[in-house]
JSON list of C-alpha atoms in Angstrom, two decimals:
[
{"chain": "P", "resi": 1, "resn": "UNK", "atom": "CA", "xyz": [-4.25, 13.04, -37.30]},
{"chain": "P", "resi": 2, "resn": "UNK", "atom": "CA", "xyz": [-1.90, 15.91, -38.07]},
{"chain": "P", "resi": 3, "resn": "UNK", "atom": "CA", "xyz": [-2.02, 19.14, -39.99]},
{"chain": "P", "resi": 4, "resn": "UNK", "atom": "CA", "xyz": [-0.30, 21.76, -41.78]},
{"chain": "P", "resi": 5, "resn": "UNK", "atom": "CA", "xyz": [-1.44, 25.18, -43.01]},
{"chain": "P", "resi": 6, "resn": "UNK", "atom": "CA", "xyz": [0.58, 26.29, -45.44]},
{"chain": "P", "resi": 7, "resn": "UNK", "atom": "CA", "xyz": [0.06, 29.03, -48.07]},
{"chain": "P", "resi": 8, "resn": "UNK", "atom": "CA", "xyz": [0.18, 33.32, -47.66]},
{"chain": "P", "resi": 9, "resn": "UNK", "atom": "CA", "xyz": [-2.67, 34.73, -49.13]},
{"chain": "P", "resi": 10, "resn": "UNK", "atom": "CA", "xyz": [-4.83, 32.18, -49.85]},
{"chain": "P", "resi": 11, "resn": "UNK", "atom": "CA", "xyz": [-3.68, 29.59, -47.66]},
{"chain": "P", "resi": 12, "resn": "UNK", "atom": "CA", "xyz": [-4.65, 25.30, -47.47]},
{"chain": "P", "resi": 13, "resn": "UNK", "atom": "CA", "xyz": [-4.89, 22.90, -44.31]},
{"chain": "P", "resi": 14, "resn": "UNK", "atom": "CA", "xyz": [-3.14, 20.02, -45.38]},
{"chain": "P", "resi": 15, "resn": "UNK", "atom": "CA", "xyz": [-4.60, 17.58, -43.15]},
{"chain": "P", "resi": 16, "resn": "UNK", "atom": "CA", "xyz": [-3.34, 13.65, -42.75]},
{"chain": "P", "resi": 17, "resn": "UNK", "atom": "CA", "xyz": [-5.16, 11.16, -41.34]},
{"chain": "P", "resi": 18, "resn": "UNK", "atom": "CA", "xyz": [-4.72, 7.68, -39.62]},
{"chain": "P", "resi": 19, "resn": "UNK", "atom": "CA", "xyz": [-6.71, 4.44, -41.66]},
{"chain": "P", "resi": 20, "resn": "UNK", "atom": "CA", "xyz": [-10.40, 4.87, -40.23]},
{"chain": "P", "resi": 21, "resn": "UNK", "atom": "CA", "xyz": [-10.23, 8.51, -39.41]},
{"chain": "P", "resi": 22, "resn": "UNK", "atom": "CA", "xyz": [-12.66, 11.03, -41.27]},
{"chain": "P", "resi": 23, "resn": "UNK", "atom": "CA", "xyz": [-12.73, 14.43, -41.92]},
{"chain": "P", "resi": 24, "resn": "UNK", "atom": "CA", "xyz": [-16.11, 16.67, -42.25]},
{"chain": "P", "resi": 25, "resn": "UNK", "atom": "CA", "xyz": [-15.68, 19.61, -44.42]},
{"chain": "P", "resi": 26, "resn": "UNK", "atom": "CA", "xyz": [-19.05, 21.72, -45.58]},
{"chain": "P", "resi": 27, "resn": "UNK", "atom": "CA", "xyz": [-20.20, 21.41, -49.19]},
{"chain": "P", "resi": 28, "resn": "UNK", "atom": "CA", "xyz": [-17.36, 21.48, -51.92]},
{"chain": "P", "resi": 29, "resn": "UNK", "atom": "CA", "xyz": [-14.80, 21.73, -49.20]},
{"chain": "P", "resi": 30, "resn": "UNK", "atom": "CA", "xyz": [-12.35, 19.59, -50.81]},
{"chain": "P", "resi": 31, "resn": "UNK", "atom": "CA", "xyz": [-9.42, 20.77, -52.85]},
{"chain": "P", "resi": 32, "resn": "UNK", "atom": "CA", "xyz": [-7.44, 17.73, -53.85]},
{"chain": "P", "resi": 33, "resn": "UNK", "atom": "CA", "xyz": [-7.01, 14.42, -51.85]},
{"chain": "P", "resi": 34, "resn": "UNK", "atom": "CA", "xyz": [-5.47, 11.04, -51.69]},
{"chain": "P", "resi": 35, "resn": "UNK", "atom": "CA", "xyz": [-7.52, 8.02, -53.73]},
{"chain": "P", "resi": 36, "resn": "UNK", "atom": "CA", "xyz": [-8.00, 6.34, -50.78]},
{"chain": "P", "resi": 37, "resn": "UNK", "atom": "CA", "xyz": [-10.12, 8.82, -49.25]},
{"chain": "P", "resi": 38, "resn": "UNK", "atom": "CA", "xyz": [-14.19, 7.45, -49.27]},
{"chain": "P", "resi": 39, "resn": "UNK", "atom": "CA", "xyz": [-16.81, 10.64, -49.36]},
{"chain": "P", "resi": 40, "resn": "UNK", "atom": "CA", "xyz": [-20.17, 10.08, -47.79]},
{"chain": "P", "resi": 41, "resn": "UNK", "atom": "CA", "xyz": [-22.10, 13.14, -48.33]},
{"chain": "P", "resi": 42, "resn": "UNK", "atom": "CA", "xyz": [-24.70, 13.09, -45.03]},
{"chain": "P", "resi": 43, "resn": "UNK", "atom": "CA", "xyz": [-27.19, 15.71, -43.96]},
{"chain": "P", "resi": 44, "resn": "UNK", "atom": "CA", "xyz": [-27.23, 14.61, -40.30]},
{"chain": "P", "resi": 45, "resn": "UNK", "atom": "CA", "xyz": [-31.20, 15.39, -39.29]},
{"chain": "P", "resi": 46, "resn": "UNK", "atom": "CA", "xyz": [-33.26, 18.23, -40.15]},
{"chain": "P", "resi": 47, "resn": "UNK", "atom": "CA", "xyz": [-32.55, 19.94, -37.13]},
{"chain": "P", "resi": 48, "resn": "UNK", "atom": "CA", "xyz": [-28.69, 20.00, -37.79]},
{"chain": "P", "resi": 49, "resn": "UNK", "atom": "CA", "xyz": [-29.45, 20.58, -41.68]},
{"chain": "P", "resi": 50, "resn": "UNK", "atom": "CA", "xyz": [-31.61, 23.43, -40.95]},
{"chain": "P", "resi": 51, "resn": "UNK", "atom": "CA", "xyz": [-29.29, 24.79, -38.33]},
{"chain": "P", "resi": 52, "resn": "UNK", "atom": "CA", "xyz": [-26.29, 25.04, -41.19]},
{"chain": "P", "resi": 53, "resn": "UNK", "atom": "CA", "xyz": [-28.29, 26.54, -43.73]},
{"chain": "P", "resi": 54, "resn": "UNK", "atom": "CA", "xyz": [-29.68, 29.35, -41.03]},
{"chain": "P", "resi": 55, "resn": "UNK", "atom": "CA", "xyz": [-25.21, 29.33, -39.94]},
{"chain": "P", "resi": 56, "resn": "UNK", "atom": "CA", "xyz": [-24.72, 30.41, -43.78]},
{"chain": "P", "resi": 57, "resn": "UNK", "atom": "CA", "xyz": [-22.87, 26.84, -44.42]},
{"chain": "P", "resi": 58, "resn": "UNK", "atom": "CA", "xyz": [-24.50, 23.80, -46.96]},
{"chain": "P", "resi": 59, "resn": "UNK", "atom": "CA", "xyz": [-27.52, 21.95, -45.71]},
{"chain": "P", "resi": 60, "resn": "UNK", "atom": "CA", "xyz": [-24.61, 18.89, -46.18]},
{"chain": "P", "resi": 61, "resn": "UNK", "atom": "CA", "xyz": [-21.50, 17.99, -45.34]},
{"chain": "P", "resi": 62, "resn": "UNK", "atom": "CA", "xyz": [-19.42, 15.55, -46.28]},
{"chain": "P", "resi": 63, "resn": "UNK", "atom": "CA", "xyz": [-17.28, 12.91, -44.42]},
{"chain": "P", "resi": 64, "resn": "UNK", "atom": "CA", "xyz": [-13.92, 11.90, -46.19]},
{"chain": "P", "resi": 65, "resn": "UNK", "atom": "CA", "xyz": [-12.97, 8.47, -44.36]},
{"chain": "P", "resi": 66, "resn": "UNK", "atom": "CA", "xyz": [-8.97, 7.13, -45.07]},
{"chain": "P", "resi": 67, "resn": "UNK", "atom": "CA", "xyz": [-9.80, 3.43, -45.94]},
{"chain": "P", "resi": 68, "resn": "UNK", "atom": "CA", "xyz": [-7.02, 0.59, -45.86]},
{"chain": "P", "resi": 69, "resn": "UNK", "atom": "CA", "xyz": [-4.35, 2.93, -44.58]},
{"chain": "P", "resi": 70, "resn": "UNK", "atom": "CA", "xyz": [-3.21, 7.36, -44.09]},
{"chain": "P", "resi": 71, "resn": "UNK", "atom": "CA", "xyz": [-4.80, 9.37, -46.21]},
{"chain": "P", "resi": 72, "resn": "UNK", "atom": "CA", "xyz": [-4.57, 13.11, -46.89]},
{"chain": "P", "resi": 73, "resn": "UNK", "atom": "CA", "xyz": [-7.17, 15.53, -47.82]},
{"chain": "P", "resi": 74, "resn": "UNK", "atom": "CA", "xyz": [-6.40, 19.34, -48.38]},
{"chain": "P", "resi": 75, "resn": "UNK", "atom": "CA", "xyz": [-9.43, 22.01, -47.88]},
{"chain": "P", "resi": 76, "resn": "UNK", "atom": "CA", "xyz": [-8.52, 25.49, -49.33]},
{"chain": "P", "resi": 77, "resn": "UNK", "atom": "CA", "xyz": [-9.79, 28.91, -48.46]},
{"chain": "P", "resi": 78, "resn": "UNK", "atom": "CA", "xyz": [-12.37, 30.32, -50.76]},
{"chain": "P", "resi": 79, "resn": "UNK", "atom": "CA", "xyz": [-11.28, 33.68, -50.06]},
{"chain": "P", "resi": 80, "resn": "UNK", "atom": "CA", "xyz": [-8.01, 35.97, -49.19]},
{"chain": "P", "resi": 81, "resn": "UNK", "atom": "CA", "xyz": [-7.25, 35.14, -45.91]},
{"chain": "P", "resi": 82, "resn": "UNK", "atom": "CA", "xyz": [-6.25, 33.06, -43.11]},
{"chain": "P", "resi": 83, "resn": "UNK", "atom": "CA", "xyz": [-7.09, 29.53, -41.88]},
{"chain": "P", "resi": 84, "resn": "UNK", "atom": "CA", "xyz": [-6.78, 29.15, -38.28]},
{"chain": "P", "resi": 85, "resn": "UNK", "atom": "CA", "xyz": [-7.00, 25.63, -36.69]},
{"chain": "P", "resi": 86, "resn": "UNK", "atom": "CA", "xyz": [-9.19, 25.48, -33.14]},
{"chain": "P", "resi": 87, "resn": "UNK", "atom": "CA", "xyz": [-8.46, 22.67, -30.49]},
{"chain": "P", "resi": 88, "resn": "UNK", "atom": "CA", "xyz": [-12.81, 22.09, -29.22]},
{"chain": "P", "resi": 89, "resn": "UNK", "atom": "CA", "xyz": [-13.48, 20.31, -26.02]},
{"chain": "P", "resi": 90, "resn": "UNK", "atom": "CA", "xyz": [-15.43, 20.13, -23.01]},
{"chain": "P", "resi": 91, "resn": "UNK", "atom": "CA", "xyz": [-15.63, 23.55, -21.62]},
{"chain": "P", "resi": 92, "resn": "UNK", "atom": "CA", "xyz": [-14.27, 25.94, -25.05]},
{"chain": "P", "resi": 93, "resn": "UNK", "atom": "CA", "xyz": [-17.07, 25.86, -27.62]},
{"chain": "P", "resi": 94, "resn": "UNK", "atom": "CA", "xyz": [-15.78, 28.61, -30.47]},
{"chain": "P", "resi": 95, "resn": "UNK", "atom": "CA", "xyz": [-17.92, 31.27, -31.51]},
{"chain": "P", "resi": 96, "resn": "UNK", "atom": "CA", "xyz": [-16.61, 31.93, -35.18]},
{"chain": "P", "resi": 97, "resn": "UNK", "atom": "CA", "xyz": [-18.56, 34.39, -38.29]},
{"chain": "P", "resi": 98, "resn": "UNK", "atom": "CA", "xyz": [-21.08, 33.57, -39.97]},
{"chain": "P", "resi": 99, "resn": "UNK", "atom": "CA", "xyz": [-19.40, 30.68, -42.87]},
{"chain": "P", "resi": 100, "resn": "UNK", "atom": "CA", "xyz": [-16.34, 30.39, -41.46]},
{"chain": "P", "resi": 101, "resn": "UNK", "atom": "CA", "xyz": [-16.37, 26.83, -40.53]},
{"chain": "P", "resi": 102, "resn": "UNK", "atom": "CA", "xyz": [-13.90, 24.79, -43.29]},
{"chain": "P", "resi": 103, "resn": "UNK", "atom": "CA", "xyz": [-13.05, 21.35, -41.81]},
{"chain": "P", "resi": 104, "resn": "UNK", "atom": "CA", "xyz": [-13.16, 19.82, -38.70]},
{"chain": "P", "resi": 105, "resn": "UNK", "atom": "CA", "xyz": [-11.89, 16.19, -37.06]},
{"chain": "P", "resi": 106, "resn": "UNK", "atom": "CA", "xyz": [-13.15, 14.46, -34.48]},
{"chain": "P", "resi": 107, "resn": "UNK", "atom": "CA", "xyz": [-16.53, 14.37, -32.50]},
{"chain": "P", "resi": 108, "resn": "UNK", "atom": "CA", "xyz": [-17.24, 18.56, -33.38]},
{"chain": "P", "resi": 109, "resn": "UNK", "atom": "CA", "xyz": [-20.71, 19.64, -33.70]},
{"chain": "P", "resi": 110, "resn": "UNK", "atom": "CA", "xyz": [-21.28, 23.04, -36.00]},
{"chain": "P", "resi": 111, "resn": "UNK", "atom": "CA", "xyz": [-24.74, 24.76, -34.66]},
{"chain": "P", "resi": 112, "resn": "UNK", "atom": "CA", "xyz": [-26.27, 28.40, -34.50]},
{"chain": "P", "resi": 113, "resn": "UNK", "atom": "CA", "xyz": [-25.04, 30.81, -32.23]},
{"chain": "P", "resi": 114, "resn": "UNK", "atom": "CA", "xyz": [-27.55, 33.88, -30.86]},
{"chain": "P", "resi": 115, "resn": "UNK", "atom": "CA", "xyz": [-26.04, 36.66, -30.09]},
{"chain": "P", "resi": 116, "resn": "UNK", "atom": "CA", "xyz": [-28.05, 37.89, -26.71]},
{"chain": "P", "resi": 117, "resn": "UNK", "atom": "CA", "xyz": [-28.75, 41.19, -27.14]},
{"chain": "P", "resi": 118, "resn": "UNK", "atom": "CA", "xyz": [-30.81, 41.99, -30.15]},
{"chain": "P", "resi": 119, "resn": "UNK", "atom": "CA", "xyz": [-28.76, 45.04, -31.06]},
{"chain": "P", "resi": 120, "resn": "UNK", "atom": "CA", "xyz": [-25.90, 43.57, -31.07]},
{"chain": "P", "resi": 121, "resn": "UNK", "atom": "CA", "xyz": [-27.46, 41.35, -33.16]},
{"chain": "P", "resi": 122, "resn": "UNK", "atom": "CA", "xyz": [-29.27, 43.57, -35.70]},
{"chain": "P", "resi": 123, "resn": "UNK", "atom": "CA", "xyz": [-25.86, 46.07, -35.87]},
{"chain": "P", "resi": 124, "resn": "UNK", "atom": "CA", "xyz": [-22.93, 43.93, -34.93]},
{"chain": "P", "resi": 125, "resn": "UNK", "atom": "CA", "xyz": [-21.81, 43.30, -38.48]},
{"chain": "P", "resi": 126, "resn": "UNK", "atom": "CA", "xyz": [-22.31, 40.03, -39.05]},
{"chain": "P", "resi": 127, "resn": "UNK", "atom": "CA", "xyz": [-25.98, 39.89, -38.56]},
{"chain": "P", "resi": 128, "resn": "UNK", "atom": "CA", "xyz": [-27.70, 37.91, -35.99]},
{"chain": "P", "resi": 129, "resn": "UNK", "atom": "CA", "xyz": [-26.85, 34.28, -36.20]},
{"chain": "P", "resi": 130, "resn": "UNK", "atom": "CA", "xyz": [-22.80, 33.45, -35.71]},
{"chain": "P", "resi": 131, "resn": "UNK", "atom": "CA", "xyz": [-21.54, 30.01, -35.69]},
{"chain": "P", "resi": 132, "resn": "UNK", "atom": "CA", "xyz": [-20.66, 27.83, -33.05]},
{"chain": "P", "resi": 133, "resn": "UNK", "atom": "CA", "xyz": [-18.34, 24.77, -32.88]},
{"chain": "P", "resi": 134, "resn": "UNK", "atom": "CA", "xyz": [-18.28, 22.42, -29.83]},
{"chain": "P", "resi": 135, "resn": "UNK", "atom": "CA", "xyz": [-17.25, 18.80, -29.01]},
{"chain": "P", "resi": 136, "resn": "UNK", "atom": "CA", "xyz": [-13.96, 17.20, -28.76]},
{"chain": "P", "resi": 137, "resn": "UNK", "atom": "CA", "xyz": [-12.09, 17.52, -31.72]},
{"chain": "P", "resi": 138, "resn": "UNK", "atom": "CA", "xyz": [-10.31, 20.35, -34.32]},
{"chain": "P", "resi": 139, "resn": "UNK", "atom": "CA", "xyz": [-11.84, 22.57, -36.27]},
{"chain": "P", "resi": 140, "resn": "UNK", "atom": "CA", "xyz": [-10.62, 24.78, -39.03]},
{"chain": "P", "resi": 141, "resn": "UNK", "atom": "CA", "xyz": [-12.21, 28.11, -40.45]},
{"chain": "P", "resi": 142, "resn": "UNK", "atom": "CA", "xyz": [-11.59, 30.52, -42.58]},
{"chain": "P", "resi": 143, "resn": "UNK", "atom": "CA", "xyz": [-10.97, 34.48, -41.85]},
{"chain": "P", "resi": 144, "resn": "UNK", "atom": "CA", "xyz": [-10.55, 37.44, -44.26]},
{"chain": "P", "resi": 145, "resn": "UNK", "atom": "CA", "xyz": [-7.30, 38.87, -44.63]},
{"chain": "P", "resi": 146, "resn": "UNK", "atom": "CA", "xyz": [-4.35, 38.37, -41.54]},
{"chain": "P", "resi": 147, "resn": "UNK", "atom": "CA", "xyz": [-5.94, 37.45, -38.07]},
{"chain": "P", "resi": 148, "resn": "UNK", "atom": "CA", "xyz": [-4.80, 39.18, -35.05]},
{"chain": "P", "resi": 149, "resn": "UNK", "atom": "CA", "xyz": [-5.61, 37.95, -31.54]},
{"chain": "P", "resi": 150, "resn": "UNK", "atom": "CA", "xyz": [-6.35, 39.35, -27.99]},
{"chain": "P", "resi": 151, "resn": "UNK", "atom": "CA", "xyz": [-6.53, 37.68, -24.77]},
{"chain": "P", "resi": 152, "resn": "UNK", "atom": "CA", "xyz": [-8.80, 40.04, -22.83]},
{"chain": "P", "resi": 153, "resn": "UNK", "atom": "CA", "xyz": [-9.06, 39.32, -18.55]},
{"chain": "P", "resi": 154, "resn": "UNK", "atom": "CA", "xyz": [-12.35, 39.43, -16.95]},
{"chain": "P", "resi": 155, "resn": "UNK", "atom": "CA", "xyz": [-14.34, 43.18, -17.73]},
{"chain": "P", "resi": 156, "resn": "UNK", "atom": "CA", "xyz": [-11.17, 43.88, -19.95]},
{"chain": "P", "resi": 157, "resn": "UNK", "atom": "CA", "xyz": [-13.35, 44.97, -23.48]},
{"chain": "P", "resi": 158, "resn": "UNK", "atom": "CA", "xyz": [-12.07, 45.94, -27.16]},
{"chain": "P", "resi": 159, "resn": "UNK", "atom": "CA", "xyz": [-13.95, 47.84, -29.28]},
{"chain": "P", "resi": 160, "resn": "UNK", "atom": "CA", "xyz": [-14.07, 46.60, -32.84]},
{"chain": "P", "resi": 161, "resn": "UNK", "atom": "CA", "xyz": [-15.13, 47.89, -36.06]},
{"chain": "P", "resi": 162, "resn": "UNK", "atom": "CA", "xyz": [-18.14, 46.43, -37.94]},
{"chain": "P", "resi": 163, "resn": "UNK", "atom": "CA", "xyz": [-16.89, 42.99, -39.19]},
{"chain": "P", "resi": 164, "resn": "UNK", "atom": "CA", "xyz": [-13.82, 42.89, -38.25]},
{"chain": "P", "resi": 165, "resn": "UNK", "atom": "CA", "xyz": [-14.61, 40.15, -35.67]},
{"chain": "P", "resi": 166, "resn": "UNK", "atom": "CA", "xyz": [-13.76, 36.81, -36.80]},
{"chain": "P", "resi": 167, "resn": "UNK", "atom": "CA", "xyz": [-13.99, 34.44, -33.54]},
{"chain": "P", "resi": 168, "resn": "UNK", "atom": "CA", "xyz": [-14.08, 34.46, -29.89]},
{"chain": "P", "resi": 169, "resn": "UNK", "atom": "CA", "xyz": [-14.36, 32.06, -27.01]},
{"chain": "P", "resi": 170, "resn": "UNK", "atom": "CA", "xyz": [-17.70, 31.35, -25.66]},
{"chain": "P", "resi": 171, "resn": "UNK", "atom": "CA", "xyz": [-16.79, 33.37, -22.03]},
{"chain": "P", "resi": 172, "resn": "UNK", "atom": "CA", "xyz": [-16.90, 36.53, -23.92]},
{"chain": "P", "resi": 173, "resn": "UNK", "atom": "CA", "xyz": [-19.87, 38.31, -24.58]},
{"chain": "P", "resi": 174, "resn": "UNK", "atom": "CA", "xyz": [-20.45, 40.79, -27.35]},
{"chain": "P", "resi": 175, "resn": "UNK", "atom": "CA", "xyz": [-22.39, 44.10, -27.06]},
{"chain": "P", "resi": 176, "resn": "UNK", "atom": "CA", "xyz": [-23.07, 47.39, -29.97]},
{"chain": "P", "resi": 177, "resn": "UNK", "atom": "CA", "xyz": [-21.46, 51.05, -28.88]},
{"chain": "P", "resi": 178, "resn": "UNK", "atom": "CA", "xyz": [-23.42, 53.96, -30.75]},
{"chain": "P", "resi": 179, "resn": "UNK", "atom": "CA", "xyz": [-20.66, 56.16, -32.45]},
{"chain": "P", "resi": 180, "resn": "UNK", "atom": "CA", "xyz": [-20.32, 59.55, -30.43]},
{"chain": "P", "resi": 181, "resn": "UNK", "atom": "CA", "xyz": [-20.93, 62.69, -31.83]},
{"chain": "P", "resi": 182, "resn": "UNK", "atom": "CA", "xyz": [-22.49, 64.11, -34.74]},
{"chain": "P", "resi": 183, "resn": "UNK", "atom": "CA", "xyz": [-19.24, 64.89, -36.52]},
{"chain": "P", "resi": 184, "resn": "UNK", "atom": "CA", "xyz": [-17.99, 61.93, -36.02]},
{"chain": "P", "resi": 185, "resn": "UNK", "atom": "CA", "xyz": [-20.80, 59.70, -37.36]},
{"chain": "P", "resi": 186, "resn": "UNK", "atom": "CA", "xyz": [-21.41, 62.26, -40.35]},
{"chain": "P", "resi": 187, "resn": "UNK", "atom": "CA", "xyz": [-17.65, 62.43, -41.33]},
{"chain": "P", "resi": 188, "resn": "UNK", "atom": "CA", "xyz": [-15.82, 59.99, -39.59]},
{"chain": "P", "resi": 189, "resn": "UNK", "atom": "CA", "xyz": [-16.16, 56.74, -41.87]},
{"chain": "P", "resi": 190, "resn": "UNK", "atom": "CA", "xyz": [-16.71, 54.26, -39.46]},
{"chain": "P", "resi": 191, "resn": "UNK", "atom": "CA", "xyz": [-20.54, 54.24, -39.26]},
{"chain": "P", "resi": 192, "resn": "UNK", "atom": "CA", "xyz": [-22.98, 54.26, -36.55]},
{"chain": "P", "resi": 193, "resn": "UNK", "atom": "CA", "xyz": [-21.73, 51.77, -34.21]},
{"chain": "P", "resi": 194, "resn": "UNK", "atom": "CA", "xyz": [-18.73, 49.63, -33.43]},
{"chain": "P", "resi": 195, "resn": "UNK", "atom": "CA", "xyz": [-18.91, 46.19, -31.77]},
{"chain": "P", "resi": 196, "resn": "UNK", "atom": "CA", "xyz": [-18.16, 45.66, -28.29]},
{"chain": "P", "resi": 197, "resn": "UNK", "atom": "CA", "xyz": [-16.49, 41.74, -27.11]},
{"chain": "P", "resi": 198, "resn": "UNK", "atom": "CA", "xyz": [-16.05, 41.70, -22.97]},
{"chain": "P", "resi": 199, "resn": "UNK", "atom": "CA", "xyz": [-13.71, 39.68, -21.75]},
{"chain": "P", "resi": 200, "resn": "UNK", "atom": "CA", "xyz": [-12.81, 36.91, -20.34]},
{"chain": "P", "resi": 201, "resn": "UNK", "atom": "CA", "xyz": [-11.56, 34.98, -23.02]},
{"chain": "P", "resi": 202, "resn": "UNK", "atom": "CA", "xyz": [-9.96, 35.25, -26.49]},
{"chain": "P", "resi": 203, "resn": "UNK", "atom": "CA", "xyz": [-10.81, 37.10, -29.32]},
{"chain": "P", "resi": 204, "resn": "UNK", "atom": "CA", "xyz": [-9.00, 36.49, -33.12]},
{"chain": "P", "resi": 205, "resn": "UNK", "atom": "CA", "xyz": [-9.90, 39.77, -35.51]},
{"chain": "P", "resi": 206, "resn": "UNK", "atom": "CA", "xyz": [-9.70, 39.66, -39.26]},
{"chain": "P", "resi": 207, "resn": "UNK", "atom": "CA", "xyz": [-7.65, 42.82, -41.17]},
{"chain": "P", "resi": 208, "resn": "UNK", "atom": "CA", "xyz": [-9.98, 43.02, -43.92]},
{"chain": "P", "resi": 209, "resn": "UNK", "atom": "CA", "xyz": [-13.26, 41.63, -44.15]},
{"chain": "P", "resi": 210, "resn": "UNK", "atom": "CA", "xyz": [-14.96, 40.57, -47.10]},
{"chain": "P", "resi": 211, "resn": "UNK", "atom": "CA", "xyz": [-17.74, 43.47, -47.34]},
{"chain": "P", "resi": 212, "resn": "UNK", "atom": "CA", "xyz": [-14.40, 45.87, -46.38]},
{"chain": "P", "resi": 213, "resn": "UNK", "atom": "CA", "xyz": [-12.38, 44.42, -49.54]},
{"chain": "P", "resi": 214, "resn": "UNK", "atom": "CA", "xyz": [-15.95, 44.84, -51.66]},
{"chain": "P", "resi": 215, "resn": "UNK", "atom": "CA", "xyz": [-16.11, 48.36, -51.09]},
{"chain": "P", "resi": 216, "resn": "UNK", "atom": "CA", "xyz": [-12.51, 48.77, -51.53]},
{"chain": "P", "resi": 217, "resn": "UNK", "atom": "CA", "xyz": [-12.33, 48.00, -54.85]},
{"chain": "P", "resi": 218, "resn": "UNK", "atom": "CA", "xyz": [-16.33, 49.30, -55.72]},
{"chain": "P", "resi": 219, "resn": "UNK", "atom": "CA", "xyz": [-14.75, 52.58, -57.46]},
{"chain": "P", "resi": 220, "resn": "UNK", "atom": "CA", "xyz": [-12.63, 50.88, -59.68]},
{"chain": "P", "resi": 221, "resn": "UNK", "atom": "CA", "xyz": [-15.13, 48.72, -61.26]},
{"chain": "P", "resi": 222, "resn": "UNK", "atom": "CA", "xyz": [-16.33, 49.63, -64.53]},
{"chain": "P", "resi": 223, "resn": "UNK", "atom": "CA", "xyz": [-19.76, 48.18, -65.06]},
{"chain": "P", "resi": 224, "resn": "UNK", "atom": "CA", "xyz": [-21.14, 47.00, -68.69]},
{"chain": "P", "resi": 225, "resn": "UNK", "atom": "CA", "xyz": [-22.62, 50.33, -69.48]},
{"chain": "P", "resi": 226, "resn": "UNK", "atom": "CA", "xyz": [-19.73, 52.38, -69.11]}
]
């Protein structure tokens, strides 16, 4: 298997396979392929089905398979962003946002991710439940707007706005900080708390999140009535 990403805006992982080799991309994934690519669309247990759906991905997925020689299958972002590929083995599970996932190769397993401290959980940005890949393989997800990354040494911390974290290694750990000061919660613009990722490990931040582009644009929107 190999891969390209290519694209600026809204990029696409070209991704070539060997005869035999699949592909599992989440539910409408595909965005043009070879004819010799089979689909098997598979749920994979109730458990793992339920476990998606709670991750913010499809309750399937399907498997594109290269029969009787390569094959090439292309998976595009749904949004304006980036698509970053992640090597997953023994030892680096990914924590990535909630829908991120895209694509992966190999022997990776997508599950739930519980973020340990409730707070962080209930104020972090992204809600409770982030997504975890693990296995041996590559994965590919999706992150809004360019992606920026950090390599933070044990205790080292970076203090994020809401959202704006799109993945980290499973050594980090993430935390809430409350805003100080009544100013600067009342006028600032950045809200009541930021996010807090402890190192060690690897962080990848998104320039623009999705609810951050929403609210961007919200003034110039001129609804039906108007």
């Amino acid at each position: 298997m190999n891969y390209q990403i290519q694209g600026d805006n809204l990029p696409v992982v070209l991704i070539n396979l060997e005869a035999g080799e699949q592909v599992r991309t989440e539910g409408g994934g595909m965005s043009w392929m070879t004819p010799n690519m089979k689909m098997e669309t598979s749920g994979g247990g109730l458990g793992k089905m339920f476990s998606r759906a709670v991750s913010g991905e499809s309750i399937f997925q399907n498997i594109y398979t290269a029969e009787g020689g390569p094959g090439m299958i292309a998976c595009a972002s749904s949004f304006p962003g980036s698509i970053k590929a992640f090597e997953v083995g023994p030892g680096n599970s990914i924590i990535l946002q909630k829908t991120a996932f895209l694509a992966s190769v190999g022997n990776v397993d997508l599950s739930i991710h519980f973020k340990k401290k409730l707070g962080a959980g209930l104020f972090g940005g992204e809600g409770f439940i982030m997504q975890k890949v693990s296995g041996q393989g590559v994965a590919f997800a999706e992150f809004d707007g360019s992606v920026i990354e950090y390599d933070l040494q044990a205790g080292q911390q970076m203090i994020i706005d809401t959202g704006n974290l799109a993945a980290m290694t499973e050594s980090c750990t993430m935390d809430i900080q409350t805003v100080k000061g009544l100013k600067n919660i009342a006028f600032g613009g950045e809200g009541l708390f930021n996010t807090v990722v402890t190192g060690p490990g690897h962080i990848w931040l998104q320039s623009m999140p999705a609810s951050g582009l929403a609210a961007a644009i919200q003034p110039y929107i001129v609804t039906s009535g108007n």
